Short mmCIF file of C-alpha atoms and ligand atoms in Angstrom, two decimals:
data_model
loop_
_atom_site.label_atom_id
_atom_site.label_comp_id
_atom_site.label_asym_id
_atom_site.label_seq_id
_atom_site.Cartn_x
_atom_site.Cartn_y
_atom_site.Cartn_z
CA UNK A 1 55.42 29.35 -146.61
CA UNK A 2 51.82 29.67 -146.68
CA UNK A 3 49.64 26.42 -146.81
CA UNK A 4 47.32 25.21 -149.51
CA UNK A 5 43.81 26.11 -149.05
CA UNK A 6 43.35 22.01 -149.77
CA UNK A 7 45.54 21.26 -147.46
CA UNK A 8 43.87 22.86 -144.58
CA UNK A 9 40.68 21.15 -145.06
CA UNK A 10 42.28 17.63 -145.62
CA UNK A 11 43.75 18.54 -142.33
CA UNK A 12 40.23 19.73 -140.46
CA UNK A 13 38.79 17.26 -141.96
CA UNK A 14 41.47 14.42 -140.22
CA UNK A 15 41.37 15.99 -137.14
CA UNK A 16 37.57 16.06 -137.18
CA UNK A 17 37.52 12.24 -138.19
CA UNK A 18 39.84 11.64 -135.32
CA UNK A 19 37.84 13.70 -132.65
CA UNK A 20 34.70 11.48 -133.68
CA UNK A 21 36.79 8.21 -133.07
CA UNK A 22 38.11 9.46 -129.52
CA UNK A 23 34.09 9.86 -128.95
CA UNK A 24 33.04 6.86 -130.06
CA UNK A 25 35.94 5.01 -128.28
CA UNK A 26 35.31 6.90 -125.05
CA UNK A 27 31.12 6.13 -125.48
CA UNK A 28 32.30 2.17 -125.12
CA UNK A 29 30.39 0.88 -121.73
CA UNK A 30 32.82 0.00 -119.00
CA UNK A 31 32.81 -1.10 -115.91
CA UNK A 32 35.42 0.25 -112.98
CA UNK A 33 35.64 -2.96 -110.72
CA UNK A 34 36.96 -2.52 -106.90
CA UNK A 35 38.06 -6.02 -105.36
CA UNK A 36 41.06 -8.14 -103.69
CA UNK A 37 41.75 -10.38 -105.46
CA UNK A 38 45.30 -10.51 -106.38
CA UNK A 39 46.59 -14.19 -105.47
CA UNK A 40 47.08 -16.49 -108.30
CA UNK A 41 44.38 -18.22 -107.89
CA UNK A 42 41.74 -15.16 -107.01
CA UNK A 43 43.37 -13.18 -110.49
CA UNK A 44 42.77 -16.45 -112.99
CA UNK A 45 38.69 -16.64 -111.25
CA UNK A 46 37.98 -13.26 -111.98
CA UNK A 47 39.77 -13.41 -115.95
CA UNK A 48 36.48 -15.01 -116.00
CA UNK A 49 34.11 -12.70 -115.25
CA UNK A 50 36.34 -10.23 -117.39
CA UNK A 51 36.96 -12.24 -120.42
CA UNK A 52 33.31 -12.74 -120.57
CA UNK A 53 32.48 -8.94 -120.12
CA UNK A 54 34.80 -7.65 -122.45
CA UNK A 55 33.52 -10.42 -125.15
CA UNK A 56 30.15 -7.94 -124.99
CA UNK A 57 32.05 -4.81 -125.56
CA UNK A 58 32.48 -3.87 -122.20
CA UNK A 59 35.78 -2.37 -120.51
CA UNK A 60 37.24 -3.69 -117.99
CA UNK A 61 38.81 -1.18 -115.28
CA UNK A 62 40.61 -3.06 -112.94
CA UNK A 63 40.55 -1.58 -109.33
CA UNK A 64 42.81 -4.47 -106.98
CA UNK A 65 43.62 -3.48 -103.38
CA UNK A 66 45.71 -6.27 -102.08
CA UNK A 67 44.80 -7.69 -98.60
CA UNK A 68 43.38 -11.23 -97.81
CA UNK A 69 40.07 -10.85 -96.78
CA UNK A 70 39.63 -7.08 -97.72
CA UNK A 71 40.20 -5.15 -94.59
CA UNK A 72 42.36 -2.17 -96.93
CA UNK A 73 39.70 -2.80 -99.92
CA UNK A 74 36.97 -1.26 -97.60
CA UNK A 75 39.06 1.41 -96.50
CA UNK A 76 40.02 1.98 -100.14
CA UNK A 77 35.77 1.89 -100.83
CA UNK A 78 35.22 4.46 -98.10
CA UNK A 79 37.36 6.86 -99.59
CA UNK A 80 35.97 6.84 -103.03
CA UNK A 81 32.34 6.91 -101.42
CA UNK A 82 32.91 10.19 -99.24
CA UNK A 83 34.67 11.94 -102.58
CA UNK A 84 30.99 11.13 -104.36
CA UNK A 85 33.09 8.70 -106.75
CA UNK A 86 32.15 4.84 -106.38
CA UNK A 87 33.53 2.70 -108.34
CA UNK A 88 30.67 0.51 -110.24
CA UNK A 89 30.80 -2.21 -108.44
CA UNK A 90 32.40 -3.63 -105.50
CA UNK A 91 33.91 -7.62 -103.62
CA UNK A 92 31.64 -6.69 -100.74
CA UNK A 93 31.21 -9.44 -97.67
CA UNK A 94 27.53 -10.16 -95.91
CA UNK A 95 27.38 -7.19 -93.22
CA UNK A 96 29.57 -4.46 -95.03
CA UNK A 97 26.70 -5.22 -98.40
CA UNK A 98 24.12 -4.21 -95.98
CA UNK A 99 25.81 -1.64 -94.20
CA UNK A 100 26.49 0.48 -97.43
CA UNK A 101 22.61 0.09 -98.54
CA UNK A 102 21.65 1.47 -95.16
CA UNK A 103 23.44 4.52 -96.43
CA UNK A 104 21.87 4.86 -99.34
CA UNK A 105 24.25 4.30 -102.34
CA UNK A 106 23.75 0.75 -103.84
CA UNK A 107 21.76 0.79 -107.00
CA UNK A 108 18.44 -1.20 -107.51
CA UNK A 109 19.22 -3.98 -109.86
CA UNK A 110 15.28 -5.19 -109.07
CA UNK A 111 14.99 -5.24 -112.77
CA UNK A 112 17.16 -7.89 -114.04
CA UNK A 113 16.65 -9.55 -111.07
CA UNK A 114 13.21 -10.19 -111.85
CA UNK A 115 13.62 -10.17 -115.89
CA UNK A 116 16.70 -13.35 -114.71
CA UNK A 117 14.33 -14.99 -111.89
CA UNK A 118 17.07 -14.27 -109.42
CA UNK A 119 14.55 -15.25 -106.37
CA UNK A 120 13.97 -18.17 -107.17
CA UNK A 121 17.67 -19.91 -107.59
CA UNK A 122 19.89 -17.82 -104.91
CA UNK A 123 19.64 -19.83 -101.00
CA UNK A 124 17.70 -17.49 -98.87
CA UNK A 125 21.31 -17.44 -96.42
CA UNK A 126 22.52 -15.23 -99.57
CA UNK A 127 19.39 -13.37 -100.23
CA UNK A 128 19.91 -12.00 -96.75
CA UNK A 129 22.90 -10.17 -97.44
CA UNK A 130 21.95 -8.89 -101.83
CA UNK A 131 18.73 -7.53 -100.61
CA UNK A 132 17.79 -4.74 -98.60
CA UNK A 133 14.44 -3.59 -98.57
CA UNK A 134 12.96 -5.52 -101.31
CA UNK A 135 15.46 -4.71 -103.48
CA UNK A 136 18.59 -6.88 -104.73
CA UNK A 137 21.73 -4.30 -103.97
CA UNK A 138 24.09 -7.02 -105.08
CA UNK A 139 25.18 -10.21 -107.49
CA UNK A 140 26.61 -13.16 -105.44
CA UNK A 141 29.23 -14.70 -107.14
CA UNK A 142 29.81 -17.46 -104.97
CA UNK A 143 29.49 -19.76 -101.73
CA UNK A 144 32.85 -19.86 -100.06
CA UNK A 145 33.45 -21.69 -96.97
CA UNK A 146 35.79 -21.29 -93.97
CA UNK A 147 35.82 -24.95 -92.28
CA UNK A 148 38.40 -26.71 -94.61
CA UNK A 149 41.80 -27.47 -93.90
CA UNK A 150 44.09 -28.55 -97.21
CA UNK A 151 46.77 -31.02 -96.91
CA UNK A 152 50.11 -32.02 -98.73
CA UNK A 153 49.15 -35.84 -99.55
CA UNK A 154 53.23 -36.61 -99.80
CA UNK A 155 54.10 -34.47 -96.71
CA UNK A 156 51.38 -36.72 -95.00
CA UNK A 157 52.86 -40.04 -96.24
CA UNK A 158 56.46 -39.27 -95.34
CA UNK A 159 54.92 -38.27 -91.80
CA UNK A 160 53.06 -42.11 -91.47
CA UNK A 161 49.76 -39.76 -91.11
CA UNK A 162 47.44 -42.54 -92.85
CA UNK A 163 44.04 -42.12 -91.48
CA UNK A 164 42.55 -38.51 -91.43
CA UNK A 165 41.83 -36.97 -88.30
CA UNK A 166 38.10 -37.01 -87.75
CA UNK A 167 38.49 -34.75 -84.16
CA UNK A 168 40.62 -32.23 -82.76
CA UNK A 169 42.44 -34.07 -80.55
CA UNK A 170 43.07 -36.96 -83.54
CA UNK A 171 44.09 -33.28 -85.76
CA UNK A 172 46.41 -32.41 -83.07
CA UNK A 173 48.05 -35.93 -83.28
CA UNK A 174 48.33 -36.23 -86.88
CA UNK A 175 49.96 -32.56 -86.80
CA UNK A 176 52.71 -33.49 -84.11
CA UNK A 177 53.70 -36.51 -86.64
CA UNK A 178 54.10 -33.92 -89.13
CA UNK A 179 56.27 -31.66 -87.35
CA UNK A 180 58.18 -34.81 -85.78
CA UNK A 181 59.01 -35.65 -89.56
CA UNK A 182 60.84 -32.19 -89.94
CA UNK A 183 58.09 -30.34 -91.95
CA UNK A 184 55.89 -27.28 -90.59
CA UNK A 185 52.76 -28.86 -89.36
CA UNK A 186 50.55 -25.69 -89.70
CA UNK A 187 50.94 -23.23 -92.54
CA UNK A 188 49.73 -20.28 -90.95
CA UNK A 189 49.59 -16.66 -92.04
CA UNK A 190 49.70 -14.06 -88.77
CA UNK A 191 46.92 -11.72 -89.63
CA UNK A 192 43.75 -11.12 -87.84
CA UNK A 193 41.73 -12.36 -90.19
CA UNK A 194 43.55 -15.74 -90.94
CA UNK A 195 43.47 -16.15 -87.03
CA UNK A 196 39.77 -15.37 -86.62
CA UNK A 197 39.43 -17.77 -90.32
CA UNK A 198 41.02 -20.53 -87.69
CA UNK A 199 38.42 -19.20 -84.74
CA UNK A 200 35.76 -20.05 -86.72
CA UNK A 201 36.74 -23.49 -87.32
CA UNK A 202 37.87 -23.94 -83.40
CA UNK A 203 34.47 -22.87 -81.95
CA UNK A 204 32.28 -25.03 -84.26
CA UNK A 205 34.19 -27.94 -83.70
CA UNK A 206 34.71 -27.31 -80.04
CA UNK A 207 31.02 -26.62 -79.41
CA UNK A 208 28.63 -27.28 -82.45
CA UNK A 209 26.50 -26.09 -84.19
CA UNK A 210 23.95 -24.66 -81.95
CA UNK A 211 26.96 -23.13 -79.45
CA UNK A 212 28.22 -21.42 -82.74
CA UNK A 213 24.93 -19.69 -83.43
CA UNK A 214 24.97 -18.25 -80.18
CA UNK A 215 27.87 -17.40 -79.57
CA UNK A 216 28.41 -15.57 -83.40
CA UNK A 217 24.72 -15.52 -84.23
CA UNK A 218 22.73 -14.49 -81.34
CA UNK A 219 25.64 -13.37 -79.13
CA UNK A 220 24.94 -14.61 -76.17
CA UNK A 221 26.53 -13.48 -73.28
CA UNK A 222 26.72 -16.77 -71.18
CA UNK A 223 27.74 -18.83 -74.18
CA UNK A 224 30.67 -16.51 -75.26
CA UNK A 225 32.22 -16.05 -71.17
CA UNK A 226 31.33 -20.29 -70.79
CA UNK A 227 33.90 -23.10 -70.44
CA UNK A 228 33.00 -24.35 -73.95
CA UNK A 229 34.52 -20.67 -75.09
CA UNK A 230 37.66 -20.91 -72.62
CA UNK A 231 38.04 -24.49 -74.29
CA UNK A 232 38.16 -22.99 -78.01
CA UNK A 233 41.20 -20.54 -76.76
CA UNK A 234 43.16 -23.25 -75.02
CA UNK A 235 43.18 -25.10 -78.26
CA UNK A 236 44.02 -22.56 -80.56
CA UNK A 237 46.94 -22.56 -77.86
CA UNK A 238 47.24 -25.74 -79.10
CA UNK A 239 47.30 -24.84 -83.26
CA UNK A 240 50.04 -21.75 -82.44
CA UNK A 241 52.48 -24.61 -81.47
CA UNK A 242 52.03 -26.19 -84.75
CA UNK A 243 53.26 -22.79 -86.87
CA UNK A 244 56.69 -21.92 -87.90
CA UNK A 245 58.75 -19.15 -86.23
CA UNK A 246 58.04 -16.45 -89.33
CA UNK A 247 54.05 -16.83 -89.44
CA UNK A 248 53.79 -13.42 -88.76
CA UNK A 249 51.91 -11.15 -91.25
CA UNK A 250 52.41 -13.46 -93.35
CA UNK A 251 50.51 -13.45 -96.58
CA UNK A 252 47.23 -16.70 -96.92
CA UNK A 253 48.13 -17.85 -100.41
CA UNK A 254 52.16 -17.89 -99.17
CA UNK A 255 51.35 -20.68 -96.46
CA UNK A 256 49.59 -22.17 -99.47
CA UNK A 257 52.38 -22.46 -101.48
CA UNK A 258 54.33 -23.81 -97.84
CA UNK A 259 51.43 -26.52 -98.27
CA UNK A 260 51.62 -26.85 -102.02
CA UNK A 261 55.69 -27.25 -102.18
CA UNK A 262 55.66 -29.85 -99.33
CA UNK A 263 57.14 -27.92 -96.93
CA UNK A 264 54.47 -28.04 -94.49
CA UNK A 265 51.38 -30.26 -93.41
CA UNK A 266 48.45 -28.53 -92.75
CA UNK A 267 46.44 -25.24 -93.80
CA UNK A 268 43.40 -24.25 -91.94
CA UNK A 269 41.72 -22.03 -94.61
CA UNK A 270 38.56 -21.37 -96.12
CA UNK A 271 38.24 -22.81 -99.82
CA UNK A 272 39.77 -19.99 -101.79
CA UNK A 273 43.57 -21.83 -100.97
CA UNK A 274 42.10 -24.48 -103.45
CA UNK A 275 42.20 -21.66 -106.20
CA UNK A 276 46.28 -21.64 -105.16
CA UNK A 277 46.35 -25.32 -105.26
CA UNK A 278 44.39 -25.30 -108.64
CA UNK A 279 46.25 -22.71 -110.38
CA UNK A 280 49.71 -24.69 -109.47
CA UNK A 281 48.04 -27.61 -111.66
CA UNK A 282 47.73 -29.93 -108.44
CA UNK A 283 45.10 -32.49 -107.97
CA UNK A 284 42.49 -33.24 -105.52
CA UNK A 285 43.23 -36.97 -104.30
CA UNK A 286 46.47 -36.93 -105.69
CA UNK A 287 48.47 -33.94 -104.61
CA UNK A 288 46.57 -32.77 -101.72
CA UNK A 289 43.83 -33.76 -99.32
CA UNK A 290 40.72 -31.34 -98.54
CA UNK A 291 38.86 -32.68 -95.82
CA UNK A 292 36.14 -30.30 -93.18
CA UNK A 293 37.75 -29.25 -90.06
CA UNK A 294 38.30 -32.19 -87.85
CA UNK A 295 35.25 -32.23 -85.97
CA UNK A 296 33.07 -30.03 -87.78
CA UNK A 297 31.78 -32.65 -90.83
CA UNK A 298 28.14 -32.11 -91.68
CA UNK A 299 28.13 -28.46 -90.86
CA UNK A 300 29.19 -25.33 -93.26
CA UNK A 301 30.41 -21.98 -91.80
CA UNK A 302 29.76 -20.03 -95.16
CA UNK A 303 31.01 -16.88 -96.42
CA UNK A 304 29.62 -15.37 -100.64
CA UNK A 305 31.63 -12.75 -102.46
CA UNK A 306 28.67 -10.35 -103.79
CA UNK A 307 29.86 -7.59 -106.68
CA UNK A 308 27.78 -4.31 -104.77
CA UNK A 309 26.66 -2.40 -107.56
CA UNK A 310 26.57 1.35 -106.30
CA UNK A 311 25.02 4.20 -107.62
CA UNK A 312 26.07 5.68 -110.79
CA UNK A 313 25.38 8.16 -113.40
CA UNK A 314 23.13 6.78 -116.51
CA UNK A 315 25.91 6.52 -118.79
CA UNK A 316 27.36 3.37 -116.71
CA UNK A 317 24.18 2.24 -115.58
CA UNK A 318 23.83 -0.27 -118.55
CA UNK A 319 27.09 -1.90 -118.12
CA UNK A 320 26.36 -2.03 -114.74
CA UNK A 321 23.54 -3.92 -115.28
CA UNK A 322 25.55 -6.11 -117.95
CA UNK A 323 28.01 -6.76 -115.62
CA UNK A 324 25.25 -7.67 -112.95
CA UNK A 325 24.00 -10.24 -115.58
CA UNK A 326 27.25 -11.70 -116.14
CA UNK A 327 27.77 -12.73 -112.76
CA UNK A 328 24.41 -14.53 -112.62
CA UNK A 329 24.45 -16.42 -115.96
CA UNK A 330 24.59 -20.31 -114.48
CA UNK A 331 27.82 -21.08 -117.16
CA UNK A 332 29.72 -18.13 -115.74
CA UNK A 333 28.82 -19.25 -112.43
CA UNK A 334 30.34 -22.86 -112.96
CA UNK A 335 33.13 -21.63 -115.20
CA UNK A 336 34.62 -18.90 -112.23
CA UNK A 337 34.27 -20.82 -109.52
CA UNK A 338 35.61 -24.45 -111.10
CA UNK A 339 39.00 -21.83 -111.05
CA UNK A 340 38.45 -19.58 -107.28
CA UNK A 341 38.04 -22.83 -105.31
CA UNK A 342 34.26 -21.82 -103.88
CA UNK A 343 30.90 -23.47 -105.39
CA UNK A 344 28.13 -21.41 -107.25
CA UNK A 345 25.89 -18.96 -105.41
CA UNK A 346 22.33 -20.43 -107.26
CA UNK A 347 21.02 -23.88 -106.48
CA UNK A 348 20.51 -24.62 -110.13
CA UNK A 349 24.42 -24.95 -111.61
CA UNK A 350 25.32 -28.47 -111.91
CA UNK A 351 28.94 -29.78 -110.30
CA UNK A 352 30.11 -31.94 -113.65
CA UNK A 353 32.84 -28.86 -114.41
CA UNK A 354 33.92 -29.42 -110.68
CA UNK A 355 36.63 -31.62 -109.56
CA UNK A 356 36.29 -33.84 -106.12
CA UNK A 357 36.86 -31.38 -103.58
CA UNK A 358 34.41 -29.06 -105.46
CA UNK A 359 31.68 -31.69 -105.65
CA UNK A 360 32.04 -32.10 -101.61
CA UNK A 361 31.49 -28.72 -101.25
CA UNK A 362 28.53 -28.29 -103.12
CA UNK A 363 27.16 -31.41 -101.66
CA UNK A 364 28.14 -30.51 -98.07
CA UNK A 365 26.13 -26.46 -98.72
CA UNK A 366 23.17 -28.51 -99.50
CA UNK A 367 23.24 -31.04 -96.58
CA UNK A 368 23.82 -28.34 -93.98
CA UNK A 369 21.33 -26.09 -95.57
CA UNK A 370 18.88 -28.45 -95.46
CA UNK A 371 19.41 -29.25 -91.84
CA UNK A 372 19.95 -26.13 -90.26
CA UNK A 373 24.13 -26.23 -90.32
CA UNK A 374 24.76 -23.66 -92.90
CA UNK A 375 26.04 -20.85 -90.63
CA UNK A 376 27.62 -17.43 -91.73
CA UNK A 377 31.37 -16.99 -90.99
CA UNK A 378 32.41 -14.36 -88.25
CA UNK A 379 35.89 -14.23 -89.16
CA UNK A 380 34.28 -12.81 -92.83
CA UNK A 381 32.03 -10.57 -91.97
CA UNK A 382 28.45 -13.09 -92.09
CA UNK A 383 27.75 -13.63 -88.75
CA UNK A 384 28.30 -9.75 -87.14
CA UNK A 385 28.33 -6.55 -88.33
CA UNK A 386 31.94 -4.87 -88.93
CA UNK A 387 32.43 -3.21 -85.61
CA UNK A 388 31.90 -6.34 -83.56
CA UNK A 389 34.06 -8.63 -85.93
CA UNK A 390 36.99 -5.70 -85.60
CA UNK A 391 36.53 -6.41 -81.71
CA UNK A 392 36.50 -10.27 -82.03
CA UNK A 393 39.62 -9.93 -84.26
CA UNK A 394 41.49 -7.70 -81.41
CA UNK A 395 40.92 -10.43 -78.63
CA UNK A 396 41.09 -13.62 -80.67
CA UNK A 397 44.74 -12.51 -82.17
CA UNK A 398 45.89 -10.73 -79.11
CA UNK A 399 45.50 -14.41 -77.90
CA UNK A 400 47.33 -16.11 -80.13
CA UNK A 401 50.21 -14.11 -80.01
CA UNK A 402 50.31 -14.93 -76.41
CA UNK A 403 49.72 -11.23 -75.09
CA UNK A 404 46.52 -12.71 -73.10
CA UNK A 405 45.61 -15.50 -71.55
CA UNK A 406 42.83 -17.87 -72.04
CA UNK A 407 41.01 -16.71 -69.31
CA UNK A 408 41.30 -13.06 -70.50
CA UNK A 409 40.64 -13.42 -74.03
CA UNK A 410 37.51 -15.07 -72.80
CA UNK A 411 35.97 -12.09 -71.13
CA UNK A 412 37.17 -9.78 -73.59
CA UNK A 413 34.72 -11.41 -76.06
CA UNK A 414 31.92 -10.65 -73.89
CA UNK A 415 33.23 -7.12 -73.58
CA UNK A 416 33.26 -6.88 -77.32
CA UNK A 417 29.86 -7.11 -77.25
CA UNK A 418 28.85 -5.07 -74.79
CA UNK A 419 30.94 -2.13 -76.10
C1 GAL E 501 37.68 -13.91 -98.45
C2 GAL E 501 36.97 -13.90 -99.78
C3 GAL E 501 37.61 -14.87 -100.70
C4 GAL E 501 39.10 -14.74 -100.73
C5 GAL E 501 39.72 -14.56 -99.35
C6 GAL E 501 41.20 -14.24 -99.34
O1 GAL E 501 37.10 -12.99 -97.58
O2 GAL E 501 35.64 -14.26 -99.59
O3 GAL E 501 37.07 -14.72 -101.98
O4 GAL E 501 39.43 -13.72 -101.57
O5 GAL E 501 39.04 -13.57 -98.64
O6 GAL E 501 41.50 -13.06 -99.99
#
């Protein structure tokens, strides 16, 4: 059967209406985003940023690499570097920002930095790490910090732990209660990180501020192989008595949940575990307890979640530069991290969205700021570069698990330097 001339054309002409949709469909800006956050409380924060992207038209590819604290996220970033295919932007911490703009492949987003007035409302601490050479590399998204530990109010009660410990040794005391009672006193997940995540904590209370910043900061020999050092090992001795039997590997936001369903005490964790709390509907006060490391009040060990916008071809340079925009607008900044637990990365966001714990934290960034406690976390990746951290990491869990001794683990840190 031959086909009406008619036909044929109607049919051209569809397929040529369709081929021009498919083009304008696959002109719409998007945005390929590479990050880790996959916990309940990290997914809801970053709907944020999402939602409000895809409310301007652009697409939102979704790039997760599970893994607290993004030790497989960088090796998943290497690999689409070396192929000559970034992603658009990237959850980059402090050194690794920096480390990537020494080679070369950030993009300058100088322009709606200075159109936005970035300068003048990100802490200089932050600055440090989204510049590099005069140019901003990155958008901050937030001001985590490491020195919290979150608490299961009725786990406490049943225990008789009424006062809050205000020192290690008082910590130590209220945690033995707990365990006494029959819960686990320390929810603890076995992974590097979350062991250098307690480190950090450990050594500032153990030796202050100033022995922080040179041990992590400066690193000084003679501070990191001193007694003050062989001190902060013995009691995270103390902390690996206070974990149940299956800690190993296990996942942060699981001994959140251990926290948040009153099976266990304690959680030594940097501020993102709120997001867990928060996204289970529990309440500051009520459900749970944040408090600053026993013996560490008044200072902040600080990590910021920066989106590293590298190099791409025109075409996604303007959503790029949307999406750089979107993570600075003040509302957004409140808005995501009301939900991820941190506080905002400008000075200028007021903390009326915020609940209690929230409102410490952005008082306590200030206070320390202002009086020279602010200090980058080691254990992610603001106080060293990457290759050092690795090497803390080795000794400080190589410790815990009880495969070295105080002693050793003390002069291994030294080593780590050296090497
Ligand atoms: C941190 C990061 C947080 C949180 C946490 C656990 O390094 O800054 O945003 O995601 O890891 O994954």
């Amino acid at each position: 059967m031959t086909r009406h001339p008619l036909k044929t054309f109607i049919a051209a002409a569809c397929a040529l209406a369709f081929s021009g949709l498919a083009s304008v469909a696959s002109a719409q800006q998007s945005v390929e985003v590479l990050h880790w956050w996959t916990s309940g409380g990290e997914a809801a924060a970053l709907n944020v940023l999402k939602g409000n992207l895809e409310k301007q038209g652009v697409k939102w590819n979704d790039m997760p690499v599970a893994g607290g604290g993004g030790e497989a996220a960088m090796t998943a970033v290497r690999a689409r570097v070396t192929a000559g295919n970034p992603p658009t932007a990237v959850q980059l911490l402090g050194f690794d920002i920096q480390d990537w703009a020494k080679q070369g492949v950030l993009a300058d987003l100088n322009a709606v930095a200075a159109k936005e007035g970035w300068d003048k409302v990100v802490p200089g601490a932050l600055q440090a790490f989204s510049k590099y050479d005069g140019k901003w590399i990155a958008a901050p998204v937030n001001v985590h910090s490491t020195n919290w530990v979150w608490a299961n109010k009725s786990v406490l009660d049943k225990a008789g732990v009424t006062t809050m410990p205000t020192n290690f040794d008082e910590f130590i005391a209220a945690a033995e209660k707990v365990q006494k009672a029959g819960f686990v006193a320390l929810a603890h997940g076995g992974q590097p990180w979350q062991d250098a995540t307690l480190f950090d904590s450990v050594v500032l209370s153990t030796g202050g501020i100033d022995f922080y910043k040179k041990v992590f900061i400066q690193k000084d020999k003679a501070a990191l192989g001193s007694p003050t050092m062989l001190k902060a090992f013995d009691r995270m001795g103390q902390l690996r008595k206070l974990v149940d039997k299956d800690f190993s590997n296990r996942d942060w936001n699981l001994a959140s949940a251990m926290v948040i369903s009153g099976k266990a005490g304690f959680q030594m964790m940097g501020d993102w575990a709120k997001g867990e709390f928060v996204a289970a509907k529990k309440k500051p006060g009520v459900d749970f307890i944040c408090m600053r490391f026993p013996g560490t009040q008044g200072m902040v060990s600080f990590n910021s979640d920066q989106f590293a916008m590298f190099k791409v071809g025109g075409d996604k340079a303007a959503a790029q530069a949307k999406m750089a925009s979107a993570v600075m607008d003040p509302a957004f900044q409140s808005a995501f991290n009301v939900v991820k637990g941190s506080v905002p990365a400008r000075t200028d966001v007021s903390d009326a969205a915020f609940d209690d714990c929230g409102k410490k934290g952005i008082k306590d960034l200030a206070e320390a700021s202002g009086k020279g406690a602010l200090v980058g976390s080691m254990a992610h990746g603001h106080a060293v570069p990457a290759g050092i951290k690795n090497a803390f990491y080795d000794v400080i869990t190589r410790h815990f698990n009880g495969q070295i001794d105080s002693k050793a683990a003390v002069k291994e840190m030294v080593a780590a330097v050296d090497n």
